[in-house]
Short mmCIF file of C-alpha atoms in Angstrom, two decimals:
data_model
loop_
_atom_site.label_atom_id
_atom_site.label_comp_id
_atom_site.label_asym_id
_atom_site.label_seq_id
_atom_site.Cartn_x
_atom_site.Cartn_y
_atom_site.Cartn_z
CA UNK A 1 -30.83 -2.54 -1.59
CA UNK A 2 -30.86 -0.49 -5.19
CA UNK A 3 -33.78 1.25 -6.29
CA UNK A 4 -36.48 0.87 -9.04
CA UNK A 5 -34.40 3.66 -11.26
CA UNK A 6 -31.04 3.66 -9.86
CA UNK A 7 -29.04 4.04 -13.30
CA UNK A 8 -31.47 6.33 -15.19
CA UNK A 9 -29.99 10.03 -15.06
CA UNK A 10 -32.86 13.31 -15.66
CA UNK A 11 -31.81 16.63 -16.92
CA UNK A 12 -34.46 18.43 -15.36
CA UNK A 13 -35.84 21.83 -16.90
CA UNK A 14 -38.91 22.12 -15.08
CA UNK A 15 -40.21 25.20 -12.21
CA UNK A 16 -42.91 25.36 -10.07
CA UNK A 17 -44.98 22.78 -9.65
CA UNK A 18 -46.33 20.19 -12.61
CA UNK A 19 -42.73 19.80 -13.80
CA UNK A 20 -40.98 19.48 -10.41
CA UNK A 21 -43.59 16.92 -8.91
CA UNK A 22 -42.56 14.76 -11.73
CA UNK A 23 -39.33 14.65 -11.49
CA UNK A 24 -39.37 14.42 -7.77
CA UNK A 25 -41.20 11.16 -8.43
CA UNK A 26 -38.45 9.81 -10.57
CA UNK A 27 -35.77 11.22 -8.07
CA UNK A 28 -37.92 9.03 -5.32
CA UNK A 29 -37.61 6.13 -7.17
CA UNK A 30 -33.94 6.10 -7.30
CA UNK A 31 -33.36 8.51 -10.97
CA UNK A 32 -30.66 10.92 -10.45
CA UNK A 33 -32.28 14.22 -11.37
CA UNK A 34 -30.02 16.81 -11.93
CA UNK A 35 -32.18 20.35 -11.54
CA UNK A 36 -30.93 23.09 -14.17
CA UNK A 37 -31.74 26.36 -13.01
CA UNK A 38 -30.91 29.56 -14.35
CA UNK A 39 -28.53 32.08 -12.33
CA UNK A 40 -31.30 34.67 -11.61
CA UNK A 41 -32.69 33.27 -8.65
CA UNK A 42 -33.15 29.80 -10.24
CA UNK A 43 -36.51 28.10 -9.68
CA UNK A 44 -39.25 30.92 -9.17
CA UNK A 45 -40.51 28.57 -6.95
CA UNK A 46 -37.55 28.87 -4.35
CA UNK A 47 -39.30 32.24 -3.71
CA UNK A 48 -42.84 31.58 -3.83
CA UNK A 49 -45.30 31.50 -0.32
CA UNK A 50 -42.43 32.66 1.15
CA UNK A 51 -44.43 34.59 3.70
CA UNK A 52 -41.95 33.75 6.87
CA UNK A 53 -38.37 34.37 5.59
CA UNK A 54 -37.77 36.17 1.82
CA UNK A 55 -34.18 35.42 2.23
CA UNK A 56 -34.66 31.33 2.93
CA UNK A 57 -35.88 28.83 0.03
CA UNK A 58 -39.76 28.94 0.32
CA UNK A 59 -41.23 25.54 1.73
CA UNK A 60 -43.24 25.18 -1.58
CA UNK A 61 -39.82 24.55 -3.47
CA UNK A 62 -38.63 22.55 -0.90
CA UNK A 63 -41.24 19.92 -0.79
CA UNK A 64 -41.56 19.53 -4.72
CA UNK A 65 -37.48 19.28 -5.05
CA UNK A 66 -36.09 16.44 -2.69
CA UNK A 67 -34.15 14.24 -3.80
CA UNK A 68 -32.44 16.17 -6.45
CA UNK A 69 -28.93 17.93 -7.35
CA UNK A 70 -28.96 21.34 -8.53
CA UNK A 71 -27.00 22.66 -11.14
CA UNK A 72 -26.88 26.69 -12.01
CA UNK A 73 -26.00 27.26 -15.36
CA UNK A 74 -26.81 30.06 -17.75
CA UNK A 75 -28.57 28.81 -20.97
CA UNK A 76 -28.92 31.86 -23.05
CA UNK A 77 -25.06 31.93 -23.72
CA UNK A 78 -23.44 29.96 -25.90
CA UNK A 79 -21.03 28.14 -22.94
CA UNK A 80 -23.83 27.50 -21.28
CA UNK A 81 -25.99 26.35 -23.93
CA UNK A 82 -23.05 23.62 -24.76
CA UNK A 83 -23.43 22.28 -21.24
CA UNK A 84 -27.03 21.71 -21.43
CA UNK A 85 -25.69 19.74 -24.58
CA UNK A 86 -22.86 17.50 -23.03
CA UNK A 87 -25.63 17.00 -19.94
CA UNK A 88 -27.80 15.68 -22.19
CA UNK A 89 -25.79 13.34 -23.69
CA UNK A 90 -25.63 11.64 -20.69
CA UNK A 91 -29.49 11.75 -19.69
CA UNK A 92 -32.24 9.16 -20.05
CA UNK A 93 -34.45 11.78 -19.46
CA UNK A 94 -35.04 15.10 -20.68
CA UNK A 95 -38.00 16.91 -18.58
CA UNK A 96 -39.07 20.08 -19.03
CA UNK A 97 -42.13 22.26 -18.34
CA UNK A 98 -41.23 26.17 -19.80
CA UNK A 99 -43.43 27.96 -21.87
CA UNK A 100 -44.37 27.26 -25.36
CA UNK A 101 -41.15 27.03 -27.91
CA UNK A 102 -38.85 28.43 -24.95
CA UNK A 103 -36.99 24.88 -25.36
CA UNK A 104 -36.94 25.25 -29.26
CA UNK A 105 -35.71 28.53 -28.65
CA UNK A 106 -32.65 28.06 -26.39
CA UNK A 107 -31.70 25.53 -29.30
CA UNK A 108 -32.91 22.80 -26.81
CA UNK A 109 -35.98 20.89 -28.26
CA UNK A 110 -37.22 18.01 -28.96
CA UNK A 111 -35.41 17.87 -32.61
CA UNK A 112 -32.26 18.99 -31.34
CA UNK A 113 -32.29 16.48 -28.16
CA UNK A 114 -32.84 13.40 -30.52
CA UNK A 115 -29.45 14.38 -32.82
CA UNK A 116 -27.61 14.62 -29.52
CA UNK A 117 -29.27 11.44 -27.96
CA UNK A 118 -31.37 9.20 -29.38
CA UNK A 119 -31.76 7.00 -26.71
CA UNK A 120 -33.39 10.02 -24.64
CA UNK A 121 -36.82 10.27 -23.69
CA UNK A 122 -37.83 13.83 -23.91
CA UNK A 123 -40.84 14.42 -21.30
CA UNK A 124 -42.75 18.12 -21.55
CA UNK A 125 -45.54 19.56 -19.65
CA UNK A 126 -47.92 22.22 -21.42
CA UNK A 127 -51.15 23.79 -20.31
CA UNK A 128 -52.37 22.77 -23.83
CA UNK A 129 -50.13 20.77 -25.82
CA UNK A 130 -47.99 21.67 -28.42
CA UNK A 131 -50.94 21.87 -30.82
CA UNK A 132 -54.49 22.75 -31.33
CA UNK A 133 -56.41 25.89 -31.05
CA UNK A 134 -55.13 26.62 -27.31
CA UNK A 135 -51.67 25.08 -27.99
CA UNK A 136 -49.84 28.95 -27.71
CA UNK A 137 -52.05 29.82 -24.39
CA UNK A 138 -50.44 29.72 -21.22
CA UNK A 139 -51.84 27.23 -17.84
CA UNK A 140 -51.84 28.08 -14.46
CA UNK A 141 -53.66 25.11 -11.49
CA UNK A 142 -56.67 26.84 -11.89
CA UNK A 143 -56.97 27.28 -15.71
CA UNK A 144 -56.47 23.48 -16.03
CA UNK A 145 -59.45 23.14 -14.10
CA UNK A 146 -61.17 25.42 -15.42
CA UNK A 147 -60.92 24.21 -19.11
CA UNK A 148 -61.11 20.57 -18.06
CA UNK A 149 -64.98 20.90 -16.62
CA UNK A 150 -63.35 19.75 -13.02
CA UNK A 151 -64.26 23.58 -12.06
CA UNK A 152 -68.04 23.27 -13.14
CA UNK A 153 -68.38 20.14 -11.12
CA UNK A 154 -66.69 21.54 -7.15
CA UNK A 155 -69.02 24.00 -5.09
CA UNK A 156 -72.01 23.98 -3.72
CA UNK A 157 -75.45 23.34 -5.67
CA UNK A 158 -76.56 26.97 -6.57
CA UNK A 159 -73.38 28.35 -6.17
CA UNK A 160 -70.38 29.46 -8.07
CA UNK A 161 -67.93 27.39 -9.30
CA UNK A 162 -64.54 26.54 -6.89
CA UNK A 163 -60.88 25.57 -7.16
CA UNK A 164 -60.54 22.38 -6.04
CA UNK A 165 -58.16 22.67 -3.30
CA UNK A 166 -55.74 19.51 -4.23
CA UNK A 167 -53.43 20.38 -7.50
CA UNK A 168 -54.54 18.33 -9.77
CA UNK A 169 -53.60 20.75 -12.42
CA UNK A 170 -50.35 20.70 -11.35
CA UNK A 171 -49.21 17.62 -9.44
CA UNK A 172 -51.77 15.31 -10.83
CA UNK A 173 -50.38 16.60 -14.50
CA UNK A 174 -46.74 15.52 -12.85
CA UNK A 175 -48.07 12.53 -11.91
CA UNK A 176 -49.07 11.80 -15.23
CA UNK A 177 -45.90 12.77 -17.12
CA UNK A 178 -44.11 10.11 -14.84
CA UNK A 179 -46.05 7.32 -16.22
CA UNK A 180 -45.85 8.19 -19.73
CA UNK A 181 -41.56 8.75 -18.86
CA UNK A 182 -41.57 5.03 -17.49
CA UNK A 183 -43.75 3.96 -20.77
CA UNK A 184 -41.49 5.55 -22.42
CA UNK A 185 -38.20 3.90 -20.64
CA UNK A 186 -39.94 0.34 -20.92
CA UNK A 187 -40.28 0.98 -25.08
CA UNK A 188 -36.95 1.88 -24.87
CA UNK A 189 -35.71 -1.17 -23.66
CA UNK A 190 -37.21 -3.16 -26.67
CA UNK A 191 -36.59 -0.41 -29.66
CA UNK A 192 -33.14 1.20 -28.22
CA UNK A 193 -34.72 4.39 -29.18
CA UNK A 194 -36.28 6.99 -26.90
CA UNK A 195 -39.68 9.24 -27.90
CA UNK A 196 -41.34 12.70 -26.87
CA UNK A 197 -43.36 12.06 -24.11
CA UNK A 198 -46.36 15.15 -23.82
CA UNK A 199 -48.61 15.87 -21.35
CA UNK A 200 -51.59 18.93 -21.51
CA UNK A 201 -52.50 20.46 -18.15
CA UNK A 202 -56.15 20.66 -19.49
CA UNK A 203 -55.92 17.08 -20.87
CA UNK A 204 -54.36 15.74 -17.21
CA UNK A 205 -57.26 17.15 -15.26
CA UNK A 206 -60.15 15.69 -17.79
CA UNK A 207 -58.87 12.39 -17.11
CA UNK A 208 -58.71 12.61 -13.33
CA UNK A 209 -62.54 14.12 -13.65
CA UNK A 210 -63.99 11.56 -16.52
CA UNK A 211 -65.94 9.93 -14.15
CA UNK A 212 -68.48 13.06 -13.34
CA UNK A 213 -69.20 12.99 -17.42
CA UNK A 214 -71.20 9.96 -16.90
CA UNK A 215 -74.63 11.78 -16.82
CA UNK A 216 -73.94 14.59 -19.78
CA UNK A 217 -73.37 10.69 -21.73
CA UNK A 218 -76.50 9.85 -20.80
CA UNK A 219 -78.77 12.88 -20.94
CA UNK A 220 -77.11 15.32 -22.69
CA UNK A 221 -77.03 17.76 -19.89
CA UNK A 222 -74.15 19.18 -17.73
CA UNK A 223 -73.80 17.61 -14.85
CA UNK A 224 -74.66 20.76 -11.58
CA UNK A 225 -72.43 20.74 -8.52
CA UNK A 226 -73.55 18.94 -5.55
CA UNK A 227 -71.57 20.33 -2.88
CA UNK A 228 -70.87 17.87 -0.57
CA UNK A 229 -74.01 15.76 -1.34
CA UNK A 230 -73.37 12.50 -3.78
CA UNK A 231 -74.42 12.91 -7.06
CA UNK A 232 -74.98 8.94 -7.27
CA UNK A 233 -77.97 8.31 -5.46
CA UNK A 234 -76.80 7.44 -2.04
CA UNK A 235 -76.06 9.58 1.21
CA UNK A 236 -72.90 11.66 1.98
CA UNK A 237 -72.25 14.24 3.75
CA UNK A 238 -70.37 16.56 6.35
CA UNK A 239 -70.98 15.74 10.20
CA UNK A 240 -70.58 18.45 12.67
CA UNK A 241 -68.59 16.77 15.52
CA UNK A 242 -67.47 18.41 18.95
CA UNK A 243 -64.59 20.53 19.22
CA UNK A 244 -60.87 18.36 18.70
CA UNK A 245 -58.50 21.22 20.16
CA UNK A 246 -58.68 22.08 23.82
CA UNK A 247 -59.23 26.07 22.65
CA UNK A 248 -62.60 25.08 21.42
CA UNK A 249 -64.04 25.01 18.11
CA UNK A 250 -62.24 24.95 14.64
CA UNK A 251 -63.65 25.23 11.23
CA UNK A 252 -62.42 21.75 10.08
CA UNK A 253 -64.46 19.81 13.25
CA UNK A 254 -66.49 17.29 10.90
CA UNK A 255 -66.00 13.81 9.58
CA UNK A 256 -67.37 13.22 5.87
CA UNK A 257 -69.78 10.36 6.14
CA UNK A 258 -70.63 7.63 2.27
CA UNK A 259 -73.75 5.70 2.72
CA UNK A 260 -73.49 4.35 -0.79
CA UNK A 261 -77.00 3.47 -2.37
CA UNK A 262 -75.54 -0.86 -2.76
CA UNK A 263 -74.83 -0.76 0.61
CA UNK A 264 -77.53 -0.65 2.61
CA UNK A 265 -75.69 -2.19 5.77
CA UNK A 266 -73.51 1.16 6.09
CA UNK A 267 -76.74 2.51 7.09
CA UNK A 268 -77.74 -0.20 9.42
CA UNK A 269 -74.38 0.10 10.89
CA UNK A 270 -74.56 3.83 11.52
CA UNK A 271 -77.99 3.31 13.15
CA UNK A 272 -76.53 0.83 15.79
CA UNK A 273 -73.34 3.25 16.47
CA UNK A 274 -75.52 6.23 17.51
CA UNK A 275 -77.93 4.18 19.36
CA UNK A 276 -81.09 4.72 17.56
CA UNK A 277 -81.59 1.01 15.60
CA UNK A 278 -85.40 1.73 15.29
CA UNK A 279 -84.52 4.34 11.89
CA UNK A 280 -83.24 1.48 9.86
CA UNK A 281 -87.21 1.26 9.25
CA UNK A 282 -88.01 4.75 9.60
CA UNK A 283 -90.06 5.55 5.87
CA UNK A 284 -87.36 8.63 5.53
CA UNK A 285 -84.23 6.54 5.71
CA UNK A 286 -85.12 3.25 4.92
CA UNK A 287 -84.34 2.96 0.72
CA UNK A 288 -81.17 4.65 -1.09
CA UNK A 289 -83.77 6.98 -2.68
CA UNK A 290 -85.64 7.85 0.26
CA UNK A 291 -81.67 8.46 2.03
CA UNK A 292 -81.12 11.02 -0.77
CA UNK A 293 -84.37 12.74 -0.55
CA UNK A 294 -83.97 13.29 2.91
CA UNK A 295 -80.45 13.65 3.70
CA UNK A 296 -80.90 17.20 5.42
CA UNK A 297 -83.21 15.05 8.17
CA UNK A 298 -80.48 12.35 8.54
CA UNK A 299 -77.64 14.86 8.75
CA UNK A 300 -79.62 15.88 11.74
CA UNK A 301 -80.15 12.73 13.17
CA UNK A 302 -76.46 11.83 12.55
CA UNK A 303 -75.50 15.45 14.42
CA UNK A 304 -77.71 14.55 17.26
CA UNK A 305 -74.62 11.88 18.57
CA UNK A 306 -71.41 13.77 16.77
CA UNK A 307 -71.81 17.12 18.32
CA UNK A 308 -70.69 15.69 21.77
CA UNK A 309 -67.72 13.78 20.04
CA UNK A 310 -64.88 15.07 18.58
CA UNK A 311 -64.30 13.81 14.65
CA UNK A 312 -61.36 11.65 15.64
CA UNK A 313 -63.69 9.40 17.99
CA UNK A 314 -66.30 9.72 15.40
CA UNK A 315 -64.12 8.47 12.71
CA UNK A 316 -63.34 5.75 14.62
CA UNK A 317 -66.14 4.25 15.59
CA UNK A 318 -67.92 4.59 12.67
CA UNK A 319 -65.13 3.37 10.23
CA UNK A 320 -64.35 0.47 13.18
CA UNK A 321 -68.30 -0.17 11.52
CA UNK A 322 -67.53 -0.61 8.35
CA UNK A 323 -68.43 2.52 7.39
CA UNK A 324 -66.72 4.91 4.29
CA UNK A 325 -65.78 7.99 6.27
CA UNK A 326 -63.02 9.98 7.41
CA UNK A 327 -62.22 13.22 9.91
CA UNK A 328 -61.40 16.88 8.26
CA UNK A 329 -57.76 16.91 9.23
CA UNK A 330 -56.16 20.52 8.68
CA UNK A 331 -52.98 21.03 7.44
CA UNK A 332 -51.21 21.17 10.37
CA UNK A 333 -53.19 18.08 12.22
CA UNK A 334 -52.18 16.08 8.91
CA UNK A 335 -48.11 16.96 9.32
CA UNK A 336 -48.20 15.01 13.24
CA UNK A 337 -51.24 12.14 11.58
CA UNK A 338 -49.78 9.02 13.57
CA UNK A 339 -50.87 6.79 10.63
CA UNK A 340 -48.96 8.53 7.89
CA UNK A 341 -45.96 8.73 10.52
CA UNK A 342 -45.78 5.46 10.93
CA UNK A 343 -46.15 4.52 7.47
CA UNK A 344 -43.46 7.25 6.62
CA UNK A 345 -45.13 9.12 4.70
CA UNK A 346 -44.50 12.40 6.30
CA UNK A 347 -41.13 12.91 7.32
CA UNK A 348 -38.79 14.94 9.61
CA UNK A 349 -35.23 16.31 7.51
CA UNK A 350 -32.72 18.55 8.05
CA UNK A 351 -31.77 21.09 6.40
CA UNK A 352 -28.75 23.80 6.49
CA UNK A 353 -30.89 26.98 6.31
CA UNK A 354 -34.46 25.89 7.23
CA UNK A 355 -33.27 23.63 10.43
CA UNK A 356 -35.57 20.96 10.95
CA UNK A 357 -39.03 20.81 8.92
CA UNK A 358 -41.77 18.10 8.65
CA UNK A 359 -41.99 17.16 4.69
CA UNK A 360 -44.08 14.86 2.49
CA UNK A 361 -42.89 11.89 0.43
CA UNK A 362 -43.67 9.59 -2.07
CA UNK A 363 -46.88 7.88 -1.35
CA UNK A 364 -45.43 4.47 -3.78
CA UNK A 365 -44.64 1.47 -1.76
CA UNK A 366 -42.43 -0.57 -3.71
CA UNK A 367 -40.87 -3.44 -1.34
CA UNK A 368 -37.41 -3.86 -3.20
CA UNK A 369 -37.45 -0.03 -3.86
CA UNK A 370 -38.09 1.79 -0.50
CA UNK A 371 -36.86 5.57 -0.76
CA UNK A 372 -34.86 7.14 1.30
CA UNK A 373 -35.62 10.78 1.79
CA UNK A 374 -32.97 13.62 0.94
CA UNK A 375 -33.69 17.19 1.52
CA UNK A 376 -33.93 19.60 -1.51
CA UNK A 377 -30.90 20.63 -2.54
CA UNK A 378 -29.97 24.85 -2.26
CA UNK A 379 -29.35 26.97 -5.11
CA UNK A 380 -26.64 25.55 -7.48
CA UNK A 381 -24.91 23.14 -4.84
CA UNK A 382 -23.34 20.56 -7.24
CA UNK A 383 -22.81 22.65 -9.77
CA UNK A 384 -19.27 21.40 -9.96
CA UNK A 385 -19.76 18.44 -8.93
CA UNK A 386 -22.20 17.48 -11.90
CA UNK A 387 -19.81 19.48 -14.33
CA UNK A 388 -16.70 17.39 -13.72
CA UNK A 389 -18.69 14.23 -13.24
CA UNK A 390 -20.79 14.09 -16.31
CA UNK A 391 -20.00 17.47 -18.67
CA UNK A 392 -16.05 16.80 -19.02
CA UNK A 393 -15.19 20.17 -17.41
CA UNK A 394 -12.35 20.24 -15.31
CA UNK A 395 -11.79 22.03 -11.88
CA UNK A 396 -10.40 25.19 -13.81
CA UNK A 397 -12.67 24.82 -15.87
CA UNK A 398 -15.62 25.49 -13.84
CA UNK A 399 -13.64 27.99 -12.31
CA UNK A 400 -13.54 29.63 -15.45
CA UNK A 401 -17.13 29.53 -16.20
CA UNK A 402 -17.78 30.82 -12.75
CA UNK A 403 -15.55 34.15 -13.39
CA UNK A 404 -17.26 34.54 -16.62
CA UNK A 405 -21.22 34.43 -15.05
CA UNK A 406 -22.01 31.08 -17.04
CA UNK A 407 -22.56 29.12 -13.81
CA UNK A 408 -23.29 29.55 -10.05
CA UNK A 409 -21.76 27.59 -7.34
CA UNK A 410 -24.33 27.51 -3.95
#
């Protein structure tokens, strides 16, 4: 069975994390992303959280690169600038994710990759665009959120502002970039030509958090964090449950509990699963509003049955209710979830230096296009390989390039 982009061919120039998590979406999908990195090291991100082993490829990299080929090649000399050229001759894709005018500088933009291929769609990531007042600023995760009012929004009511803790600077950016690359691809089948593609950090992380601007459009006024109350009117909240791990108590025991304000039967239905029916006309509880107002007084009500229950017996027989809610699952209870197991979502793969490692995958279901997870590959392993195949260079070649420092063979 092919795959949704088996046939499309990435010359990837991205590190870390907003570039990478793009790409590794197109490599999941069946593209055949060929990773440049540079001989120093390559990818900063091979090296970063690296807490258990400095001399191993960090985790991080490894579960934002699967799927790919990686190809070492110096770019600031003139060899190795001509086989970023002939490589992108042969790309659909062009990706890249370096600071601002580092691709103009290596003689590698936009307006160079259009003489050399037309037909190429030329996908960049920057904190803020390539123009406007912020374009020359650098982005980290947490600038993106910070700029994009998703900061203001996450903590508790009173407090500072937080980090979210999913990167939605980063990987939701990524995320982004890959539909505008598969825009792009479609247009490209109808014009024959392909198009910069441009996405801004800050930009990425407004649209994931337009939603909260819905009362500043209607009052004028910032909207204040909530914690983990809903700003909407209804009931939500965290439920302390019993301890889940037979060493007692852990900071994630709760479930997160939606009574939304339209549906009133939630309620009801939480009433009946703690065995106390006679609130669903209790003057505290009994309206949306009334919910709201006293949600400290229901939390305590709802704690009265989840304290001697641990969250995953909670979750289950409140959500076997109907109800919106979910257990806190920590990192490590999420790697061995039997639900995303069984769906595949989180993996087992070998790998030559790391042995055998739990990993994440794409979360698309496409039912002609189901992805087959490779392990990322190690520094500069088909060098060669994508040299001969797709540059022109022959075995002495390479060879050649190797002696002189251009490229790195893993």
């Amino acid at each position: 069975m092919t795959q949704a982009l088996e046939g499309i061919r990435v010359i990837d120039f991205t590190h870390d994390q907003a570039g990478p998590s793009c790409t590794q979406m197109l490599a999941w999908l069946g593209a055949d992303v060929i990773k440049i990195e540079n001989p120093k090291g390559g990818d900063r991100a091979r090296r970063l959280w690296n807490s258990d082993n400095p001399e191993l490829d960090s985790f991080f990299f490894l579960l934002l690169n699967s799927n790919k080929r990686s190809t070492v090649i110096d770019l600031k000399s003139a060899d190795g600038k001509e086989i970023a050229r002939r490589l992108i001759k042969e790309a659909d894709v062009v990706a890249e994710n370096l600071g601002p005018g580092v691709m103009d500088r290596l003689g590698l933009g936009w307006d160079a990759v259009k003489e050399l291929n037309p037909r190429a769609v030329f996908a960049s990531v920057k904190g803020f665009g390539s123009y406007g007042p912020y374009s020359g600023f650098k982005c980290f995760e947490p600038v993106a959120q910070a700029t994009s009012g998703a900061m203001s929004v996450t903590g508790e009511a009173g407090g500072t502002p937080l980090v979210n803790g999913a990167n939605i600077g980063d990987s939701g950016t990524g995320m982004h970039l890959a539909m505008a690359i598969l825009a792009a691809l479609v247009q490209r089948g109808r014009t024959g030509k392909g198009q910069l593609v441009e996405v801004a950090m800050q930009e990425a992380v407004l649209n994931l958090t337009r939603v909260k601007f819905t009362g500043t459009l209607a009052t004028g006024e910032p909207l204040r964090r909530s914690g983990n109350r809903s700003p909407t009117g209804g009931y939500s909240d965290l439920i302390r449950c019993a301890p889940s791990k037979p060493e007692g108590g852990g900071v994630d025991d709760y479930i997160y509990i939606i009574v939304p304000p339209d549906n009133p039967e939630m309620f009801h239905a939480a009433m009946d699963v703690i065995g106390r029916p006679e609130l669903k006309e209790d003057e505290r509880f009994k309206t949306p509003a009334a919910r709201a107002k006293n949600a400290a007084a229901l939390t305590e009500v709802l704690e009265s049955w989840t304290l001697s229950r641990n969250k995953h017996d909670v979750m289950k027989a409140f959500a076997g209710r109907g109800m919106v809610c979910g257990a806190v699952l920590d990192t490590a209870e999420v790697l061995q979830d039997p639900h995303l197991r069984e769906r595949g979502t989180i993996v087992d793969l070998d790998h030559p230096t790391r042995g055998r490692f739990s990993t994440i995958i794409s979360p698309l279901r496409l039912s002609d296009s189901p992805v087959t997870p490779r392990r990322a590959p190690l520094f500069g392993e088909h060098t060669e390989e994508v040299l001969r195949s797709l540059a022109g260079y022959t075995a002495e070649d390479v060879a050649a390039l190797r002696r002189k420092g251009v490229v790195t063979q893993g």
